[in-house]
């Protein structure tokens, strides 16, 4: 009997170690009004994780709060009379539900052919395999290259799509710099599919497209197997307990001036120095290699439905901000026309809060690209961080209409 009990305890330990996935039992997910002010009041509570970036005025932001911080969190909001709604009392349940939906999608996938389908989220290996498949199927227009390696040695593959000729205006698109934002690489892959064999082939006539669909594969794979809410890279830091840098605070343009942290345990840790991360360096070099013809740079994120242009490091605006605002609004109109999805258009620093060291500011300020946008795609709301797999298709389809407007705009430049 004693032996059996011992054995049982031993087995439980083994099971616990084998499935050491990060859990979020009892974590609360809150939607906070006036999140801009709230964020300041809440800054002394450690471990808050903003899922959607809070904006000024009454724009709500979604924030995940660890179980042991919820009392202090709610207390602060009540004292400050800031309204909030509890979206979920247990984030782990949301994650479990998302997982179930995902495995349903994979089971369905088993019955279909090998072609990319956009009814589930793909692994990094599958994404790279898809790029190679496109390159071998369309050798006249597609060129795949390795543009660097992640911290853990995964290959960062980019694709150039061009109908030939030289010196054409170019649109640069990247996705997945934040690991948990799964919908972003899906949009990038869909763009590749539509440019090569779908409804966007006409956009290749006068414009070249360079696309890096997964900037942060270490983080992405980590969200698939260990911690769904992981955002950063997976590099070692000065803290033994806390890995990873926010690669979107790691760019060398007004680095660490605002909205970034020097604490390795924070979600927005900027790194010990600018470009400490191999992923950020690879993206930097890839943009620079294309900077001569690049007229637009789009970086895909989730969530919150924002179309943000520079500057992000503070509330100031570039001289040509009206051009950026006009094109942003045209993108919004095109997306909205599909099924009503609406984006907020504005500068990062004004529409949201200042955050320095991001790839968008750097692309305009250093690489000199004119039309620069961070696209915060739609999120899952009650569903979790990202949309259920069944809703990938409608989102990638509507977003393509926004990207089409950018292609048309730069065609004559
Ligand atoms: Zn992001």
CSV table of C-alpha atoms and ligand atoms in Angstrom, one decimal:
chain,number,residue,atom,x,y,z
A,1,UNK,CA,0.0,0.0,0.0
A,2,UNK,CA,2.8,2.4,1.0
A,3,UNK,CA,4.6,1.4,-2.1
A,4,UNK,CA,1.6,2.0,-4.3
A,5,UNK,CA,1.1,5.4,-2.8
A,6,UNK,CA,4.8,6.3,-3.2
A,7,UNK,CA,4.7,5.1,-6.8
A,8,UNK,CA,1.5,7.2,-7.5
A,9,UNK,CA,3.2,10.3,-6.0
A,10,UNK,CA,6.3,9.6,-8.1
A,11,UNK,CA,4.2,9.3,-11.3
A,12,UNK,CA,2.3,12.5,-10.5
A,13,UNK,CA,5.7,14.3,-10.2
A,14,UNK,CA,6.9,12.8,-13.5
A,15,UNK,CA,3.7,13.9,-15.2
A,16,UNK,CA,4.0,17.4,-13.8
A,17,UNK,CA,7.6,17.7,-15.0
A,18,UNK,CA,6.7,16.3,-18.4
A,19,UNK,CA,3.9,18.9,-18.9
A,20,UNK,CA,5.6,21.9,-17.3
A,21,UNK,CA,3.7,24.2,-19.5
A,22,UNK,CA,3.1,27.6,-18.0
A,23,UNK,CA,-0.3,27.8,-16.4
A,24,UNK,CA,-2.6,30.8,-15.8
A,25,UNK,CA,-5.0,29.4,-13.3
A,26,UNK,CA,-6.9,32.2,-11.6
A,27,UNK,CA,-5.3,34.9,-13.7
A,28,UNK,CA,-7.9,37.6,-14.4
A,29,UNK,CA,-8.4,39.3,-17.8
A,30,UNK,CA,-9.7,42.9,-17.4
A,31,UNK,CA,-10.9,45.5,-19.9
A,32,UNK,CA,-10.0,48.8,-18.4
A,33,UNK,CA,-11.5,52.2,-19.5
A,34,UNK,CA,-9.2,55.2,-19.4
A,35,UNK,CA,-6.4,52.7,-19.6
A,36,UNK,CA,-3.9,55.5,-20.4
A,37,UNK,CA,-4.3,57.0,-16.9
A,38,UNK,CA,-4.9,53.7,-15.3
A,39,UNK,CA,-1.6,52.4,-16.6
A,40,UNK,CA,0.2,55.1,-14.7
A,41,UNK,CA,-1.5,54.4,-11.4
A,42,UNK,CA,-1.0,50.7,-11.9
A,43,UNK,CA,2.7,51.0,-12.7
A,44,UNK,CA,3.8,49.9,-9.3
A,45,UNK,CA,2.0,46.6,-9.6
A,46,UNK,CA,4.4,44.1,-11.1
A,47,UNK,CA,3.5,41.4,-13.5
A,48,UNK,CA,0.6,43.1,-15.3
A,49,UNK,CA,0.5,42.1,-19.0
A,50,UNK,CA,-1.3,44.3,-21.5
A,51,UNK,CA,-2.8,42.2,-24.2
A,52,UNK,CA,-4.0,45.1,-26.2
A,53,UNK,CA,-2.2,48.4,-26.0
A,54,UNK,CA,-4.1,50.9,-23.9
A,55,UNK,CA,-4.8,54.3,-25.5
A,56,UNK,CA,-5.6,57.8,-24.2
A,57,UNK,CA,-9.1,59.2,-23.6
A,58,UNK,CA,-11.6,56.4,-23.1
A,59,UNK,CA,-10.0,53.8,-25.3
A,60,UNK,CA,-10.1,50.5,-23.3
A,61,UNK,CA,-7.1,48.2,-23.0
A,62,UNK,CA,-7.1,44.5,-22.0
A,63,UNK,CA,-4.8,43.5,-19.2
A,64,UNK,CA,-4.0,40.1,-17.7
A,65,UNK,CA,-3.4,40.2,-13.9
A,66,UNK,CA,-1.8,37.4,-11.9
A,67,UNK,CA,-4.0,35.8,-9.3
A,68,UNK,CA,-2.1,37.2,-6.3
A,69,UNK,CA,-2.2,40.8,-7.7
A,70,UNK,CA,-5.8,41.0,-8.5
A,71,UNK,CA,-6.9,42.4,-5.2
A,72,UNK,CA,-4.4,45.3,-5.3
A,73,UNK,CA,-5.2,45.8,-9.0
A,74,UNK,CA,-9.0,46.1,-8.4
A,75,UNK,CA,-8.4,48.2,-5.4
A,76,UNK,CA,-6.3,50.7,-7.3
A,77,UNK,CA,-8.9,51.0,-10.0
A,78,UNK,CA,-11.7,51.5,-7.5
A,79,UNK,CA,-9.8,54.2,-5.6
A,80,UNK,CA,-9.2,56.0,-8.9
A,81,UNK,CA,-12.7,55.5,-10.0
A,82,UNK,CA,-11.6,53.9,-13.3
A,83,UNK,CA,-14.2,51.6,-14.8
A,84,UNK,CA,-13.3,48.1,-15.7
A,85,UNK,CA,-15.0,44.8,-16.7
A,86,UNK,CA,-13.8,41.4,-15.8
A,87,UNK,CA,-13.6,39.5,-19.1
A,88,UNK,CA,-12.3,36.3,-17.6
A,89,UNK,CA,-11.9,35.0,-14.1
A,90,UNK,CA,-9.5,32.3,-15.2
A,91,UNK,CA,-7.2,32.8,-18.2
A,92,UNK,CA,-6.2,29.2,-18.1
A,93,UNK,CA,-9.7,28.2,-19.1
A,94,UNK,CA,-9.5,30.6,-22.1
A,95,UNK,CA,-6.2,29.0,-23.1
A,96,UNK,CA,-7.7,25.5,-22.8
A,97,UNK,CA,-10.6,26.4,-24.9
A,98,UNK,CA,-8.3,27.9,-27.6
A,99,UNK,CA,-6.2,24.7,-27.5
A,100,UNK,CA,-9.3,22.6,-28.1
A,101,UNK,CA,-10.4,24.6,-31.0
A,102,UNK,CA,-6.9,24.4,-32.4
A,103,UNK,CA,-6.7,20.7,-32.2
A,104,UNK,CA,-10.1,20.4,-33.8
A,105,UNK,CA,-8.7,22.4,-36.7
A,106,UNK,CA,-5.6,20.2,-37.0
A,107,UNK,CA,-7.8,17.1,-37.0
A,108,UNK,CA,-9.8,18.5,-39.9
A,109,UNK,CA,-6.6,19.4,-41.6
A,110,UNK,CA,-5.6,15.7,-41.6
A,111,UNK,CA,-8.3,15.1,-44.1
A,112,UNK,CA,-7.4,17.8,-46.6
A,113,UNK,CA,-4.5,18.0,-49.0
A,114,UNK,CA,-1.1,19.5,-48.2
A,115,UNK,CA,-1.9,23.0,-49.5
A,116,UNK,CA,-1.9,25.9,-47.1
A,117,UNK,CA,-5.5,26.4,-45.9
A,118,UNK,CA,-5.8,29.2,-43.3
A,119,UNK,CA,-8.1,27.2,-41.1
A,120,UNK,CA,-5.4,26.7,-38.5
A,121,UNK,CA,-2.1,28.3,-37.3
A,122,UNK,CA,1.1,26.9,-38.7
A,123,UNK,CA,4.4,26.0,-37.1
A,124,UNK,CA,7.5,27.9,-38.0
A,125,UNK,CA,8.8,24.8,-40.0
A,126,UNK,CA,5.6,24.7,-41.9
A,127,UNK,CA,5.9,28.4,-42.7
A,128,UNK,CA,9.4,28.0,-44.0
A,129,UNK,CA,8.4,24.9,-46.0
A,130,UNK,CA,5.5,26.9,-47.5
A,131,UNK,CA,8.0,29.7,-48.6
A,132,UNK,CA,10.2,27.0,-50.3
A,133,UNK,CA,7.2,25.5,-52.0
A,134,UNK,CA,6.2,28.9,-53.4
A,135,UNK,CA,9.8,29.5,-54.6
A,136,UNK,CA,9.9,26.2,-56.4
A,137,UNK,CA,6.5,26.6,-57.9
A,138,UNK,CA,7.0,30.1,-59.1
A,139,UNK,CA,10.7,30.5,-59.8
A,140,UNK,CA,10.2,33.4,-62.1
A,141,UNK,CA,8.6,35.7,-59.4
A,142,UNK,CA,9.6,34.3,-56.0
A,143,UNK,CA,13.0,34.2,-54.4
A,144,UNK,CA,13.5,32.8,-50.8
A,145,UNK,CA,16.5,33.7,-48.8
A,146,UNK,CA,17.8,33.1,-45.3
A,147,UNK,CA,18.1,36.5,-43.6
A,148,UNK,CA,19.5,35.3,-40.3
A,149,UNK,CA,19.1,33.0,-37.4
A,150,UNK,CA,17.2,33.3,-34.2
A,151,UNK,CA,18.8,33.0,-30.8
A,152,UNK,CA,18.1,29.3,-30.7
A,153,UNK,CA,19.3,28.8,-34.3
A,154,UNK,CA,16.0,28.7,-36.2
A,155,UNK,CA,16.3,30.0,-39.8
A,156,UNK,CA,14.6,33.3,-40.6
A,157,UNK,CA,13.4,33.1,-44.2
A,158,UNK,CA,12.2,36.0,-46.2
A,159,UNK,CA,10.6,36.0,-49.7
A,160,UNK,CA,10.9,38.5,-52.5
A,161,UNK,CA,8.1,38.6,-55.0
A,162,UNK,CA,8.8,40.5,-58.2
A,163,UNK,CA,7.5,40.3,-61.8
A,164,UNK,CA,10.9,41.4,-63.0
A,165,UNK,CA,12.7,44.6,-63.9
A,166,UNK,CA,14.7,46.7,-61.5
A,167,UNK,CA,14.1,49.7,-59.4
A,168,UNK,CA,10.4,49.2,-58.9
A,169,UNK,CA,8.8,50.6,-55.7
A,170,UNK,CA,8.8,48.0,-53.0
A,171,UNK,CA,6.5,47.2,-50.0
A,172,UNK,CA,8.2,45.5,-47.0
A,173,UNK,CA,6.0,43.4,-44.7
A,174,UNK,CA,7.0,41.6,-41.6
A,175,UNK,CA,5.0,39.7,-38.9
A,176,UNK,CA,5.4,37.8,-35.7
A,177,UNK,CA,7.9,40.0,-34.0
A,178,UNK,CA,5.8,39.4,-30.9
A,179,UNK,CA,5.5,35.6,-30.4
A,180,UNK,CA,1.9,35.3,-29.1
A,181,UNK,CA,0.3,37.3,-31.9
A,182,UNK,CA,-0.5,34.3,-34.1
A,183,UNK,CA,-2.8,36.0,-36.5
A,184,UNK,CA,0.0,38.2,-37.8
A,185,UNK,CA,2.1,35.5,-39.6
A,186,UNK,CA,-1.1,34.1,-41.0
A,187,UNK,CA,-1.8,37.4,-42.7
A,188,UNK,CA,1.7,37.5,-44.1
A,189,UNK,CA,1.4,34.0,-45.5
A,190,UNK,CA,-2.0,34.8,-47.1
A,191,UNK,CA,-0.5,37.9,-48.8
A,192,UNK,CA,2.2,35.6,-50.3
A,193,UNK,CA,-0.4,33.2,-51.5
A,194,UNK,CA,-2.6,35.9,-53.1
A,195,UNK,CA,0.3,37.7,-54.7
A,196,UNK,CA,1.6,34.5,-56.4
A,197,UNK,CA,-1.6,32.6,-57.3
A,198,UNK,CA,-4.6,34.4,-56.0
A,199,UNK,CA,-6.6,37.6,-56.2
A,200,UNK,CA,-3.6,40.0,-55.7
A,201,UNK,CA,-1.4,39.0,-58.7
A,202,UNK,CA,-2.1,42.3,-60.3
A,203,UNK,CA,-0.3,44.1,-57.5
A,204,UNK,CA,3.0,42.5,-58.7
A,205,UNK,CA,2.9,44.3,-62.0
A,206,UNK,CA,4.4,47.6,-60.8
A,207,UNK,CA,5.4,46.8,-57.2
A,208,UNK,CA,7.9,44.4,-55.6
A,209,UNK,CA,7.0,42.8,-52.3
A,210,UNK,CA,9.4,41.6,-49.6
A,211,UNK,CA,7.9,39.6,-46.8
A,212,UNK,CA,9.4,38.1,-43.6
A,213,UNK,CA,6.4,36.2,-42.1
A,214,UNK,CA,8.0,35.1,-38.8
A,215,UNK,CA,10.5,37.4,-37.1
A,216,UNK,CA,10.6,35.7,-33.8
A,217,UNK,CA,10.3,31.9,-34.3
A,218,UNK,CA,11.9,30.9,-30.9
A,219,UNK,CA,9.1,32.8,-29.1
A,220,UNK,CA,6.5,31.6,-31.5
A,221,UNK,CA,7.4,27.9,-31.0
A,222,UNK,CA,7.5,28.5,-27.3
A,223,UNK,CA,3.9,29.9,-27.4
A,224,UNK,CA,2.9,26.7,-29.2
A,225,UNK,CA,4.4,24.3,-26.7
A,226,UNK,CA,5.2,26.0,-23.3
A,227,UNK,CA,3.6,29.3,-22.7
A,228,UNK,CA,0.8,30.6,-24.9
A,229,UNK,CA,1.2,34.2,-23.6
A,230,UNK,CA,5.0,34.5,-24.4
A,231,UNK,CA,5.8,37.8,-26.2
A,232,UNK,CA,9.5,38.2,-26.3
A,233,UNK,CA,12.6,36.4,-27.8
A,234,UNK,CA,14.1,33.5,-25.8
A,235,UNK,CA,17.6,34.9,-25.3
A,236,UNK,CA,19.5,34.8,-22.0
A,237,UNK,CA,19.4,38.0,-19.9
A,238,UNK,CA,21.2,39.2,-16.8
A,239,UNK,CA,18.4,37.7,-14.8
A,240,UNK,CA,18.5,33.9,-14.3
A,241,UNK,CA,14.7,33.7,-13.9
A,242,UNK,CA,13.7,35.9,-16.8
A,243,UNK,CA,14.5,35.2,-20.4
A,244,UNK,CA,13.9,37.2,-23.5
A,245,UNK,CA,13.8,40.7,-24.9
A,246,UNK,CA,10.9,42.6,-26.5
A,247,UNK,CA,12.4,42.8,-30.0
A,248,UNK,CA,10.0,45.6,-30.7
A,249,UNK,CA,11.7,47.8,-28.1
A,250,UNK,CA,15.2,46.7,-29.3
A,251,UNK,CA,15.7,49.0,-32.3
A,252,UNK,CA,18.3,51.7,-32.2
A,253,UNK,CA,16.1,54.8,-32.6
A,254,UNK,CA,15.4,56.8,-29.4
A,255,UNK,CA,16.0,53.4,-27.7
A,256,UNK,CA,14.8,53.2,-24.1
A,257,UNK,CA,13.5,56.8,-24.1
A,258,UNK,CA,9.9,55.8,-23.4
A,259,UNK,CA,7.5,52.9,-22.9
A,260,UNK,CA,10.3,50.4,-22.5
A,261,UNK,CA,11.8,48.7,-19.5
A,262,UNK,CA,15.3,47.9,-18.3
A,263,UNK,CA,14.0,45.0,-16.2
A,264,UNK,CA,14.5,41.6,-17.9
A,265,UNK,CA,11.4,40.3,-16.1
A,266,UNK,CA,9.2,42.9,-17.8
A,267,UNK,CA,7.2,42.2,-21.0
A,268,UNK,CA,8.6,45.3,-22.6
A,269,UNK,CA,12.3,44.7,-21.6
A,270,UNK,CA,14.3,46.6,-24.3
A,271,UNK,CA,17.5,44.6,-23.9
A,272,UNK,CA,20.8,45.6,-22.4
A,273,UNK,CA,21.6,47.5,-25.5
A,274,UNK,CA,19.9,48.4,-28.8
A,275,UNK,CA,20.0,45.5,-31.3
A,276,UNK,CA,21.1,43.0,-28.7
A,277,UNK,CA,18.7,40.5,-30.4
A,278,UNK,CA,19.7,38.5,-33.5
A,279,UNK,CA,16.1,38.6,-34.7
A,280,UNK,CA,16.0,42.5,-34.5
A,281,UNK,CA,19.4,42.6,-36.3
A,282,UNK,CA,18.2,40.3,-39.0
A,283,UNK,CA,15.1,42.4,-39.6
A,284,UNK,CA,17.2,45.6,-39.6
A,285,UNK,CA,19.6,44.2,-42.2
A,286,UNK,CA,16.8,42.9,-44.4
A,287,UNK,CA,15.0,46.3,-44.4
A,288,UNK,CA,18.3,48.1,-45.1
A,289,UNK,CA,19.1,45.7,-48.0
A,290,UNK,CA,15.7,46.8,-49.5
A,291,UNK,CA,15.7,50.4,-48.3
A,292,UNK,CA,16.6,52.0,-51.6
A,293,UNK,CA,13.3,51.0,-53.2
A,294,UNK,CA,11.1,50.5,-50.1
A,295,UNK,CA,8.2,53.0,-50.2
A,296,UNK,CA,6.2,51.2,-47.5
A,297,UNK,CA,7.0,49.2,-44.4
A,298,UNK,CA,4.2,47.3,-42.6
A,299,UNK,CA,4.7,45.4,-39.4
A,300,UNK,CA,1.9,43.1,-38.4
A,301,UNK,CA,0.8,42.7,-34.8
A,302,UNK,CA,-2.3,41.8,-32.7
A,303,UNK,CA,-4.5,43.0,-31.2
A,304,UNK,CA,-6.7,46.1,-31.0
A,305,UNK,CA,-7.5,47.2,-34.6
A,306,UNK,CA,-5.1,50.1,-34.9
A,307,UNK,CA,-3.3,51.4,-38.0
A,308,UNK,CA,-0.4,53.3,-36.4
A,309,UNK,CA,2.2,55.5,-38.0
A,310,UNK,CA,5.3,57.1,-36.5
A,311,UNK,CA,6.3,58.5,-34.3
A,312,UNK,CA,6.0,56.1,-31.4
A,313,UNK,CA,8.8,57.3,-29.2
A,314,UNK,CA,6.8,60.4,-28.2
A,315,UNK,CA,3.7,62.3,-29.3
A,316,UNK,CA,5.4,64.3,-32.0
A,317,UNK,CA,4.6,63.7,-35.7
A,318,UNK,CA,6.8,63.4,-38.8
A,319,UNK,CA,6.6,66.3,-41.3
A,320,UNK,CA,4.7,64.2,-43.8
A,321,UNK,CA,2.2,62.8,-41.2
A,322,UNK,CA,-0.8,63.9,-43.3
A,323,UNK,CA,0.3,61.6,-46.1
A,324,UNK,CA,0.5,58.8,-43.6
A,325,UNK,CA,-2.8,59.6,-42.1
A,326,UNK,CA,-4.5,59.8,-45.5
A,327,UNK,CA,-3.2,56.4,-46.6
A,328,UNK,CA,-4.0,54.9,-43.2
A,329,UNK,CA,-7.6,56.1,-43.5
A,330,UNK,CA,-7.8,54.7,-47.1
A,331,UNK,CA,-6.6,51.3,-45.7
A,332,UNK,CA,-9.2,51.5,-43.0
A,333,UNK,CA,-12.0,52.3,-45.6
A,334,UNK,CA,-10.9,49.3,-47.8
A,335,UNK,CA,-10.9,46.9,-44.8
A,336,UNK,CA,-14.1,48.2,-43.4
A,337,UNK,CA,-15.9,47.7,-46.8
A,338,UNK,CA,-15.4,44.0,-46.6
A,339,UNK,CA,-17.5,43.2,-43.5
A,340,UNK,CA,-17.4,46.3,-41.3
A,341,UNK,CA,-14.2,45.8,-39.3
A,342,UNK,CA,-13.0,49.2,-38.2
A,343,UNK,CA,-9.5,50.4,-37.3
A,344,UNK,CA,-8.4,53.5,-35.4
A,345,UNK,CA,-5.9,55.5,-37.4
A,346,UNK,CA,-3.3,57.7,-35.8
A,347,UNK,CA,0.3,58.0,-34.7
A,348,UNK,CA,1.6,55.5,-32.2
A,349,UNK,CA,2.5,58.1,-29.7
A,350,UNK,CA,-0.8,59.9,-29.8
A,351,UNK,CA,-3.4,57.1,-30.5
A,352,UNK,CA,-1.7,54.9,-27.9
A,353,UNK,CA,1.1,55.7,-25.5
A,354,UNK,CA,4.7,56.5,-26.4
A,355,UNK,CA,7.0,53.4,-26.8
A,356,UNK,CA,10.5,53.8,-28.1
A,357,UNK,CA,12.8,51.4,-29.9
A,358,UNK,CA,10.1,49.8,-32.2
A,359,UNK,CA,10.8,48.7,-35.8
A,360,UNK,CA,8.3,51.2,-37.3
A,361,UNK,CA,10.0,54.3,-35.9
A,362,UNK,CA,13.4,52.9,-37.0
A,363,UNK,CA,12.2,52.1,-40.5
A,364,UNK,CA,11.1,55.7,-41.0
A,365,UNK,CA,13.7,57.5,-38.9
A,366,UNK,CA,16.8,55.5,-40.0
A,367,UNK,CA,16.0,53.4,-43.1
A,368,UNK,CA,14.0,56.3,-44.5
A,369,UNK,CA,10.9,54.5,-45.7
A,370,UNK,CA,8.0,56.9,-46.3
A,371,UNK,CA,4.8,55.0,-45.5
A,372,UNK,CA,5.3,53.1,-42.3
A,373,UNK,CA,2.5,51.4,-40.3
A,374,UNK,CA,2.1,49.1,-37.4
A,375,UNK,CA,-1.0,47.1,-38.0
A,376,UNK,CA,-2.7,45.8,-34.8
A,377,UNK,CA,-5.0,43.1,-36.3
A,378,UNK,CA,-8.2,42.0,-34.7
A,379,UNK,CA,-8.0,39.8,-31.6
A,380,UNK,CA,-9.9,37.1,-30.0
A,381,UNK,CA,-11.6,39.0,-27.2
A,382,UNK,CA,-13.4,36.5,-25.1
A,383,UNK,CA,-11.9,33.8,-27.2
A,384,UNK,CA,-8.3,34.4,-26.0
A,385,UNK,CA,-5.4,36.2,-27.5
A,386,UNK,CA,-6.1,35.4,-31.1
A,387,UNK,CA,-9.1,34.5,-33.1
A,388,UNK,CA,-10.3,30.9,-33.3
A,389,UNK,CA,-8.8,29.1,-36.3
A,390,UNK,CA,-12.2,29.2,-38.0
A,391,UNK,CA,-11.9,33.0,-38.1
A,392,UNK,CA,-8.4,33.3,-39.6
A,393,UNK,CA,-9.8,33.3,-43.1
A,394,UNK,CA,-12.2,36.3,-42.8
A,395,UNK,CA,-9.5,38.3,-41.1
A,396,UNK,CA,-6.7,37.6,-43.6
A,397,UNK,CA,-9.1,38.3,-46.5
A,398,UNK,CA,-10.3,41.7,-45.2
A,399,UNK,CA,-6.7,42.7,-44.3
A,400,UNK,CA,-5.5,42.0,-47.8
A,401,UNK,CA,-7.8,44.8,-49.0
A,402,UNK,CA,-5.9,47.2,-46.8
A,403,UNK,CA,-2.6,45.9,-48.1
A,404,UNK,CA,-3.9,46.3,-51.6
A,405,UNK,CA,-4.4,50.0,-51.1
A,406,UNK,CA,-0.8,50.4,-50.0
A,407,UNK,CA,0.4,48.5,-53.1
A,408,UNK,CA,-1.7,50.8,-55.3
A,409,UNK,CA,-0.4,53.9,-53.6
A,410,UNK,CA,3.3,53.1,-54.0
A,411,UNK,CA,2.9,51.8,-57.5
A,412,UNK,CA,3.5,55.2,-59.0
A,413,UNK,CA,6.2,56.3,-56.6
B,1,LIG,ZN1,2.8,43.2,-31.0
